[in-house]
Backbone as a printed PyTorch tensor [residue, N CA C, xyz], in Angstrom:
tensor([[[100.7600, 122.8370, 103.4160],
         [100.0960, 122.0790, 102.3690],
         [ 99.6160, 123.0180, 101.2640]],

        [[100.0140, 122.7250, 100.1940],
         [ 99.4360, 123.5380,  98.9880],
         [ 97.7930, 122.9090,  98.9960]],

        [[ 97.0910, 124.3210,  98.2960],
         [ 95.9140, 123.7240,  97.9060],
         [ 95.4010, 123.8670,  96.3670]],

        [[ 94.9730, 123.4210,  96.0390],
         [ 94.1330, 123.8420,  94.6280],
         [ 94.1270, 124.7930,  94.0820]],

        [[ 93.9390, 125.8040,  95.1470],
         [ 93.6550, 127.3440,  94.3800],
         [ 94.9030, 127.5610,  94.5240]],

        [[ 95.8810, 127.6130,  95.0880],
         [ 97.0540, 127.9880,  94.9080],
         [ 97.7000, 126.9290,  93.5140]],

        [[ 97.6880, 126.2170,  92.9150],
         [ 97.5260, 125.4460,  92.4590],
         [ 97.4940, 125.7140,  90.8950]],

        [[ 96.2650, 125.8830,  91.0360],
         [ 95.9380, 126.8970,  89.6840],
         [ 96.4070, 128.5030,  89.6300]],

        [[ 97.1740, 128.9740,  90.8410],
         [ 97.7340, 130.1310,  90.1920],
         [ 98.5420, 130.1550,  89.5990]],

        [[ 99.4410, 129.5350,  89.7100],
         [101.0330, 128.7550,  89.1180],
         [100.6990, 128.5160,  87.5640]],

        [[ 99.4460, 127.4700,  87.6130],
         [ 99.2190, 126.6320,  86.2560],
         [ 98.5860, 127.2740,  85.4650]],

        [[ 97.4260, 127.8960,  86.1920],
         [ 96.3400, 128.7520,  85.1260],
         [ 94.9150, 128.1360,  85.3410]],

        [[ 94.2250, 128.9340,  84.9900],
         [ 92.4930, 128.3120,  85.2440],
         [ 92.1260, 127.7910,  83.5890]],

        [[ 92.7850, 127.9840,  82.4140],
         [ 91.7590, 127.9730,  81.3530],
         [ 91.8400, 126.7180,  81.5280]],

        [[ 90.3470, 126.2610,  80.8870],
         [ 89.5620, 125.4900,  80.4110],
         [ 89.4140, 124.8240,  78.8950]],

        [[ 89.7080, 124.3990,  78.4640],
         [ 88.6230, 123.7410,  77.5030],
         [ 87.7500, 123.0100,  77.2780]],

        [[ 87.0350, 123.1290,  76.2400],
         [ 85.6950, 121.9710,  76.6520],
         [ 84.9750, 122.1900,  74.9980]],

        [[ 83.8470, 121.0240,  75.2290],
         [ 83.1930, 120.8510,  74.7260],
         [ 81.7620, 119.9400,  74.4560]],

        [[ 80.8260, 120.3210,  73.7220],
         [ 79.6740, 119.8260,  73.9770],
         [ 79.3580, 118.5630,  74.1050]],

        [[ 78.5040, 117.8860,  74.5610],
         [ 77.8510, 116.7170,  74.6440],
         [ 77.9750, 116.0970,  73.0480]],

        [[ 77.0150, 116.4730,  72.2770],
         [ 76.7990, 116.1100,  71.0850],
         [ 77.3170, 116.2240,  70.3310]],

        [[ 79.0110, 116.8210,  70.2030],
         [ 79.7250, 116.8070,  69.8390],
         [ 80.6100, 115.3290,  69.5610]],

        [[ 81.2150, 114.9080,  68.1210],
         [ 81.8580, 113.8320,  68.0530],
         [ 83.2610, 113.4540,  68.3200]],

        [[ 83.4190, 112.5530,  68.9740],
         [ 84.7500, 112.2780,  69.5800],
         [ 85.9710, 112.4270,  68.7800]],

        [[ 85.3270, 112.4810,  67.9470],
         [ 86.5270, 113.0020,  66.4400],
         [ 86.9680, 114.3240,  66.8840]],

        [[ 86.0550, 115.1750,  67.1280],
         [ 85.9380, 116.4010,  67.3580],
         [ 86.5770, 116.7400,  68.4870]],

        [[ 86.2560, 115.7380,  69.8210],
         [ 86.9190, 116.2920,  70.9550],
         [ 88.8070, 115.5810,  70.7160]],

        [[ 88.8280, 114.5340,  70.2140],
         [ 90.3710, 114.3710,  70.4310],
         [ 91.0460, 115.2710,  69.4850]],

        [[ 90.4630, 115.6910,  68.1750],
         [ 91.2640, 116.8170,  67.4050],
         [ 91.8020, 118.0430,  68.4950]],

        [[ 90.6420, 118.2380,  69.1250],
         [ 90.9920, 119.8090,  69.5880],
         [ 91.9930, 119.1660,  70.8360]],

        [[ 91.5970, 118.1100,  71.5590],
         [ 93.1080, 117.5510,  72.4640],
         [ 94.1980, 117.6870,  71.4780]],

        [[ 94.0610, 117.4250,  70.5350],
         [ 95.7640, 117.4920,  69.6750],
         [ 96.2650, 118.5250,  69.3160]],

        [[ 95.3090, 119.6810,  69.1170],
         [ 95.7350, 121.0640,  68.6660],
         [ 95.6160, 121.6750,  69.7530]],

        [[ 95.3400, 121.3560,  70.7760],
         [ 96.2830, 122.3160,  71.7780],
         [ 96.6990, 121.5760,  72.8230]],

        [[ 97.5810, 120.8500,  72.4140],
         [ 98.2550, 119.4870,  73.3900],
         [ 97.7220, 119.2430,  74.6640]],

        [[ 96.7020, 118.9910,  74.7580],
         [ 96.2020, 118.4210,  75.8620],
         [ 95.4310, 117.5260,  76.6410]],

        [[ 95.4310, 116.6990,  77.6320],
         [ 94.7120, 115.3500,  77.4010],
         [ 93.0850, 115.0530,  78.0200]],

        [[ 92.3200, 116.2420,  78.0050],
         [ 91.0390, 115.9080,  78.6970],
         [ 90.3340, 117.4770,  78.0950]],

        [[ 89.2040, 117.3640,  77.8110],
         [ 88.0810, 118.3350,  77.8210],
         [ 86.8490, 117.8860,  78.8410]],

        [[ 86.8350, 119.1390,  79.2740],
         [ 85.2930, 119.3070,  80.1790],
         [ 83.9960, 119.3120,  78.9570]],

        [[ 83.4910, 118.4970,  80.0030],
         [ 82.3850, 118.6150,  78.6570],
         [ 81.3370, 119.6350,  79.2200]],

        [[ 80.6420, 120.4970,  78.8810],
         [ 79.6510, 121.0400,  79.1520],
         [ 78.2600, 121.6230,  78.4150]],

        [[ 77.2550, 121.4450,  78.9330],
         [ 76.1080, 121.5960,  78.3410],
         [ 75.5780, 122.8640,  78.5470]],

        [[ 75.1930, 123.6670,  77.9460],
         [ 75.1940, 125.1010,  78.5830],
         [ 76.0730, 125.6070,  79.5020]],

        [[ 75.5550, 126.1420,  80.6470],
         [ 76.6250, 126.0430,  81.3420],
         [ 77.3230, 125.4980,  81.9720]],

        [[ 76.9130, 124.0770,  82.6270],
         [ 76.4520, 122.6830,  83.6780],
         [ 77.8400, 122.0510,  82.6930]],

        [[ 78.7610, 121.8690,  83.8050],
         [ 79.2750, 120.9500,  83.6700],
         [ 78.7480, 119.5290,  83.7230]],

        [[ 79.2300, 118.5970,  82.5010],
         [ 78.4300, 117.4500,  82.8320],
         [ 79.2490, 116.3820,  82.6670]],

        [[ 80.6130, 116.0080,  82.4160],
         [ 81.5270, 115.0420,  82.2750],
         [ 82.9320, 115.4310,  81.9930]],

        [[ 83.4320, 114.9970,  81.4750],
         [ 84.8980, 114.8350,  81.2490],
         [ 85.5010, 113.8410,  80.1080]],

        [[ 86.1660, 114.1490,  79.3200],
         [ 86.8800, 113.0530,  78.3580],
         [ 88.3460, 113.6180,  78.1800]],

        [[ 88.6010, 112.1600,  78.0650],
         [ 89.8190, 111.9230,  78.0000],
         [ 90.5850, 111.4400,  76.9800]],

        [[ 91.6810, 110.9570,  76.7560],
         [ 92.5540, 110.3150,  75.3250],
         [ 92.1350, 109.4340,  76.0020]],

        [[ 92.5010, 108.5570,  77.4020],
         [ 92.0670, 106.9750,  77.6500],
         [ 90.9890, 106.9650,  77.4940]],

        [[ 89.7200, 107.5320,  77.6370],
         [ 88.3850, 107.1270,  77.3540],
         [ 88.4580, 106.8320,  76.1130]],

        [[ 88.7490, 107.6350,  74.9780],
         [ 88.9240, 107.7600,  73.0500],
         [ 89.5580, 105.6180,  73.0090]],

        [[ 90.7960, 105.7920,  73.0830],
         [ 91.4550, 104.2400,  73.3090],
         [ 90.8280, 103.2160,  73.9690]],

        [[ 90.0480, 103.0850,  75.0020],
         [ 89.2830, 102.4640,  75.8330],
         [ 87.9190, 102.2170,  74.8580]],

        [[ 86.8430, 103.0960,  74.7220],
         [ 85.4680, 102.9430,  74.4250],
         [ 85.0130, 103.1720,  73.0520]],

        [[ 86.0330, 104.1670,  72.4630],
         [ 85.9770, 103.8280,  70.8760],
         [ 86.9690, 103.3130,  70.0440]],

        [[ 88.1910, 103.0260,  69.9990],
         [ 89.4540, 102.0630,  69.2010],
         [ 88.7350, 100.9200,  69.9270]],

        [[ 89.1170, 100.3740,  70.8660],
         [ 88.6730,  99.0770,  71.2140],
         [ 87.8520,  98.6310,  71.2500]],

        [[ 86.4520,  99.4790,  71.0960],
         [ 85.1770,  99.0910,  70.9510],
         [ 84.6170,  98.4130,  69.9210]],

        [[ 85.4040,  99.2600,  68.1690],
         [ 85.4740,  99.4770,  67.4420],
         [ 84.3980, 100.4180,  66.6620]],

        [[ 84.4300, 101.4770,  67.2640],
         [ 83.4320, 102.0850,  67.2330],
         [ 84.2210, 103.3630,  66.5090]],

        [[ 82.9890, 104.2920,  65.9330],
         [ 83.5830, 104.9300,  64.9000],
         [ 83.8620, 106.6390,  65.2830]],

        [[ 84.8480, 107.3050,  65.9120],
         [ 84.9270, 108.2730,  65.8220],
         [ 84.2620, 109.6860,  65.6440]],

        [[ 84.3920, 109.6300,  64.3580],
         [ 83.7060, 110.6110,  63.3650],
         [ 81.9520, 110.3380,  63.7450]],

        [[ 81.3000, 109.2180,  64.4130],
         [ 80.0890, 109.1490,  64.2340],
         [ 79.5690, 108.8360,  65.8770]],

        [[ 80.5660, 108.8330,  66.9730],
         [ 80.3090, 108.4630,  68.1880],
         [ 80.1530, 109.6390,  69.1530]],

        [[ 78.9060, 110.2580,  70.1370],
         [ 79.1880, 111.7420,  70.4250],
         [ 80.0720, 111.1870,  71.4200]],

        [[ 79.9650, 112.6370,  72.0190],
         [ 81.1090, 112.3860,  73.3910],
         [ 80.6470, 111.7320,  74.5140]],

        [[ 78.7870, 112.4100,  74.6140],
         [ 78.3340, 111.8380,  75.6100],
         [ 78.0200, 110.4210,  75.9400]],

        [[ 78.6420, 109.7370,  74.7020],
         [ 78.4830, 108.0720,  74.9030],
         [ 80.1250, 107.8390,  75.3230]],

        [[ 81.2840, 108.8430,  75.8400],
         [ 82.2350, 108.1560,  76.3940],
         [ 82.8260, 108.8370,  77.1960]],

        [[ 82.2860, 109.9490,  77.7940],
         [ 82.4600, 110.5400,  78.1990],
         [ 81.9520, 110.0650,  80.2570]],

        [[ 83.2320, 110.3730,  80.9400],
         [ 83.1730, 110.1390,  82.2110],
         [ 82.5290, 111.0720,  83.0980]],

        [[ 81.3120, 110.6060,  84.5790],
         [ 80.9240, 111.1620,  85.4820],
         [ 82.2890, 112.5440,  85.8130]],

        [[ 81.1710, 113.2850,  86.3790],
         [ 82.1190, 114.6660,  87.3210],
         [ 82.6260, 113.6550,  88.4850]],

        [[ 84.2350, 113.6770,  88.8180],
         [ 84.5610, 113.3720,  90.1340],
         [ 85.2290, 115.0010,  90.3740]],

        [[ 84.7120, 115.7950,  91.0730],
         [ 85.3170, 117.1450,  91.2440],
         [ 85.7680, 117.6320,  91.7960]],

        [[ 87.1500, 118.5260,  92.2760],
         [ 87.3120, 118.8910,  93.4730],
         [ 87.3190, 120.5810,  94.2900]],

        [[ 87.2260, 121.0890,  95.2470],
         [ 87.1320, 122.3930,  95.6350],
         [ 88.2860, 122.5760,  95.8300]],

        [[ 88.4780, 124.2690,  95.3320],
         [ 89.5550, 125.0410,  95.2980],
         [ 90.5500, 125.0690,  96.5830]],

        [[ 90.0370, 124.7860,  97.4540],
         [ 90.3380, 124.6690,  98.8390],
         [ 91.2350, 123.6240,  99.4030]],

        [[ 90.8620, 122.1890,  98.6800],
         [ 91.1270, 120.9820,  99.0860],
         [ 92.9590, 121.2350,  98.9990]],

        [[ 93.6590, 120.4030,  99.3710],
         [ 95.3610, 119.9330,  99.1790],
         [ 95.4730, 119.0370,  97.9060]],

        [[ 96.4680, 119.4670,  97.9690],
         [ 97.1850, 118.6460,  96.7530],
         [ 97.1400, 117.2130,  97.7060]],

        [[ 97.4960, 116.5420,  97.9890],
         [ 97.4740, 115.4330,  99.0420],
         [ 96.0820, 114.6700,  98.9120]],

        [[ 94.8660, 115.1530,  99.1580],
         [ 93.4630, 115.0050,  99.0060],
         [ 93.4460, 114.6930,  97.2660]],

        [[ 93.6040, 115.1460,  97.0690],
         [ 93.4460, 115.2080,  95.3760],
         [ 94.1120, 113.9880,  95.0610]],

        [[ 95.1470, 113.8000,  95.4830],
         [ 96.4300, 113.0370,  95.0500],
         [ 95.4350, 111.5590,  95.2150]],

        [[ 95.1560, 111.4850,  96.6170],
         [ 94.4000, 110.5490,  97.1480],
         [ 92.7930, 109.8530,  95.9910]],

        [[ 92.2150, 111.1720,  95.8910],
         [ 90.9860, 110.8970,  94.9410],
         [ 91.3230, 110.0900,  93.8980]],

        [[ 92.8330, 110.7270,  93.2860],
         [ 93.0250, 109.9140,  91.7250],
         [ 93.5450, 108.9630,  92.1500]],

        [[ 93.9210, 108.2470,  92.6680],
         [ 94.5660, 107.1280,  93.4480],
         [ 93.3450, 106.4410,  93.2960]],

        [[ 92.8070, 106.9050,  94.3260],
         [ 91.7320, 106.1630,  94.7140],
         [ 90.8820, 105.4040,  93.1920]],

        [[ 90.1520, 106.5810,  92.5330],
         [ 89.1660, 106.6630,  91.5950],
         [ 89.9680, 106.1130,  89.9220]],

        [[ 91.2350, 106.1130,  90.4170],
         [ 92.1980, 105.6410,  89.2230],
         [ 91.7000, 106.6180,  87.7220]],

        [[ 92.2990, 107.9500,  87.8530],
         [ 91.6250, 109.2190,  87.3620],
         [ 93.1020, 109.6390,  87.6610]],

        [[ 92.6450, 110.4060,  85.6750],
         [ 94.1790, 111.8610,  85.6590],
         [ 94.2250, 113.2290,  85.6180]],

        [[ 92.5720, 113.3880,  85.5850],
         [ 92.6510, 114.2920,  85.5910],
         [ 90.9270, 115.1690,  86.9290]],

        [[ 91.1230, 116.0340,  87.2000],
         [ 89.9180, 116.3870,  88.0030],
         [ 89.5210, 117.9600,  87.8770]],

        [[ 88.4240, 118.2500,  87.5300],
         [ 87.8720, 119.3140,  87.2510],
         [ 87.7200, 120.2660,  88.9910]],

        [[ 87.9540, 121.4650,  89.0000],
         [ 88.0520, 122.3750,  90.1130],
         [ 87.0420, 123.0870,  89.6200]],

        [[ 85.8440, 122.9960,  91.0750],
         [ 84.5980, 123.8580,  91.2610],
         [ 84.4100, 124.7100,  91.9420]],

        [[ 84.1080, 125.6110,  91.8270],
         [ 83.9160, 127.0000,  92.9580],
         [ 82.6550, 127.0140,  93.0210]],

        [[ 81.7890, 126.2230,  94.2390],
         [ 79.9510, 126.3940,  93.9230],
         [ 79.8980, 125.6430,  92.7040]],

        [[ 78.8650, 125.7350,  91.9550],
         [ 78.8880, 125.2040,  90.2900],
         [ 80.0130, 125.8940,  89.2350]],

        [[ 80.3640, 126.5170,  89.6430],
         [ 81.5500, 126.9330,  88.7730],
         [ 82.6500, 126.3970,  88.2740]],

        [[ 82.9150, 125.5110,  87.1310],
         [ 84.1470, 125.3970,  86.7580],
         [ 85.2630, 126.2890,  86.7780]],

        [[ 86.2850, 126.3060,  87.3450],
         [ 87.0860, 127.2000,  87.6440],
         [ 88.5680, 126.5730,  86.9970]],

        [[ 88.7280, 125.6850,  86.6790],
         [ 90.3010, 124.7410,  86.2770],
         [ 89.8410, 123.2350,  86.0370]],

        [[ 90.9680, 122.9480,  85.6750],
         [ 91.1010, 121.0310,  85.5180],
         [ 92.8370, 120.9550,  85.8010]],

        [[ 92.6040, 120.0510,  86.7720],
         [ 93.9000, 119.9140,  87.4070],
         [ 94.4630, 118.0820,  86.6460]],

        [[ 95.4900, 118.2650,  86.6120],
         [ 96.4100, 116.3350,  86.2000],
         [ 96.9430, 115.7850,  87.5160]],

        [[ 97.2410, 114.5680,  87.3410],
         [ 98.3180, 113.6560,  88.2830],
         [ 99.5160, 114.6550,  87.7120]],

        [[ 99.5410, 115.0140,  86.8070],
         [101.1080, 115.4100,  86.5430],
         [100.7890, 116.8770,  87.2860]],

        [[100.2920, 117.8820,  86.9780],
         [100.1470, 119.0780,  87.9050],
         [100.5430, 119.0060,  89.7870]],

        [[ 99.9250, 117.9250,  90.2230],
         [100.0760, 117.6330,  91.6860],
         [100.9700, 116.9760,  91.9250]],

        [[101.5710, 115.9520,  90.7330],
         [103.4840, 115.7590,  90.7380],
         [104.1170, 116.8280,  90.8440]],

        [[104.1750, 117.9000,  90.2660],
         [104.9880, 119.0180,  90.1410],
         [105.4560, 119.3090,  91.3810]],

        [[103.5310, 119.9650,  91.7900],
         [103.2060, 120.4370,  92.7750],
         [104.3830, 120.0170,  94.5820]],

        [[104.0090, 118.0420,  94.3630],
         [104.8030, 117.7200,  95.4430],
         [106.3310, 117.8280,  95.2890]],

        [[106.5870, 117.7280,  94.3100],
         [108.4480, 117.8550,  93.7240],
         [108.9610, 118.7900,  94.2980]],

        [[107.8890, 120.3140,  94.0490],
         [108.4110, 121.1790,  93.9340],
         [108.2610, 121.7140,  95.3170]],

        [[107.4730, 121.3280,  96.0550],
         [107.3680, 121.4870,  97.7550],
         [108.4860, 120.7110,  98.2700]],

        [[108.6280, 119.6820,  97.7320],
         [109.9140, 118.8390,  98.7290],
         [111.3880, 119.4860,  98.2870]],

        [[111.2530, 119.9340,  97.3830],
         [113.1980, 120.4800,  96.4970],
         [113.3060, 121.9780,  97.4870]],

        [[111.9020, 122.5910,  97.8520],
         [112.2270, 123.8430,  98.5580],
         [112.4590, 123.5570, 100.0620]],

        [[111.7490, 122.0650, 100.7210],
         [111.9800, 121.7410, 102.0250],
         [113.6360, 121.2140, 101.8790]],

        [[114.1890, 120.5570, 101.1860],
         [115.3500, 120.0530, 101.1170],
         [116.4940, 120.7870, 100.9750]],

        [[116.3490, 122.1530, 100.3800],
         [116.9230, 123.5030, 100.2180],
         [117.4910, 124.0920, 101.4510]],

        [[115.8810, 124.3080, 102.4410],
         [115.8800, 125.0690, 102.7110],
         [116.3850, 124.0020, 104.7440]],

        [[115.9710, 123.0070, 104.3920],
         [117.4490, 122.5270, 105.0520],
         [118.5240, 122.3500, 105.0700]],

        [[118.6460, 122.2630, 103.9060],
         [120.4540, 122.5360, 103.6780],
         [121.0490, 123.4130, 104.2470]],

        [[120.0790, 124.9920, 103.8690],
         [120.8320, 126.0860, 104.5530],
         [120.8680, 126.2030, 106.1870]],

        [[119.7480, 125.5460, 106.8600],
         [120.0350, 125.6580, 107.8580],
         [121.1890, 124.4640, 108.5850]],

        [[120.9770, 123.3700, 108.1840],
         [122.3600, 122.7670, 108.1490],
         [123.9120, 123.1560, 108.6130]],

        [[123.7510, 124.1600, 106.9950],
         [125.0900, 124.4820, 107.3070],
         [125.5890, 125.9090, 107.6060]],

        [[124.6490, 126.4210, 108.8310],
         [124.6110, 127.5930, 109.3820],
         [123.8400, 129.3180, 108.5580]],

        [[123.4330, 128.7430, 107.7060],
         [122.6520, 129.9770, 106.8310],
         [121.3480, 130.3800, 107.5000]],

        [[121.4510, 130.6440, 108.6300],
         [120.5060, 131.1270, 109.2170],
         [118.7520, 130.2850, 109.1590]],

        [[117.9810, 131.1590, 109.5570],
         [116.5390, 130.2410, 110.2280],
         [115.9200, 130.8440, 109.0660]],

        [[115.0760, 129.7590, 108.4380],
         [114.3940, 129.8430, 107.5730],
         [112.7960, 129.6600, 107.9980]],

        [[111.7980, 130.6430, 107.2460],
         [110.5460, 130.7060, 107.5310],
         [109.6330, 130.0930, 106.9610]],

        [[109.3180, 128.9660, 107.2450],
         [108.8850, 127.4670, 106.0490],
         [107.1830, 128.3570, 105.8040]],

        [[106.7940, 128.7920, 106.3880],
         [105.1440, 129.9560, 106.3890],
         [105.1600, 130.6800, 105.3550]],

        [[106.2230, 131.0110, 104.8080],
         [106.4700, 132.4170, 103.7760],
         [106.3960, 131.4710, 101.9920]],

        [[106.7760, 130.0800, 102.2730],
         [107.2380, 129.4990, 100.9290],
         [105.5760, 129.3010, 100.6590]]])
């Protein structure tokens, strides 16, 4: 089972984020300039939420609420968080569950990453294409493969 921290070695730990009182104008710009769909929000150091492009579409377009004048912390979602430790599987499960795309990785209070549904897609793709491989070879006589080492 892959876990998290393995997880983020592949993907990377950076972060972005931004403040509470900051305007949602503000947080979906910087989602657009560096293509990506969620900022951590944080207050000093304290992580304290999460936003998203569906939150932006959800609580301010449909609200009709104004962007440029709405902070973040009025749309901005609770920490659902997970430890470096946990499986991809567990995780998989949370966003399932919590109907969530994305989940912030804590070490203690430490923000350490923000993981996607699409990251832990990869993740399982790319575990099953090496199990399917690596039966093949044994299949068709290519010797014993050490599934511990992948």
């Amino acid at each position: 089972m892959t876990t998290v921290r393995e997880l983020l070695k592949w993907k990377g730990s950076k972060v972005s984020s931004i403040h509470p009182d900051a305007t949602v104008f503000e947080a979906v710009e910087k989602m657009a300039d560096q293509d990506i769909g969620s900022l951590a929000v944080i207050d000093g150091e304290k992580l304290v939420g999460i936003i998203a492009e569906r939150h932006y579409a959800r609580k301010v377009v449909l609200k009709g609420k104004r962007s440029a004048e709405t902070p973040v912390r009025d749309i901005m979602e609770d920490v659902i968080a997970v430890r470096p430790e946990q499986s991809v599987e567990e995780c998989m499960a949370i966003m399932t569950e919590r109907r969530i795309r994305h989940l912030p990785v804590l070490e203690g209070e430490q923000l350490i990453g923000i993981i996607s549904i699409g990251d832990l897609v990869k993740s399982i793709i790319s575990n099953q294409k090496f199990i399917i491989s690596q039966l093949e070879h044994y299949i068709h006589g290519e010797g014993y493969v050490d599934f511990a080492q992948h």
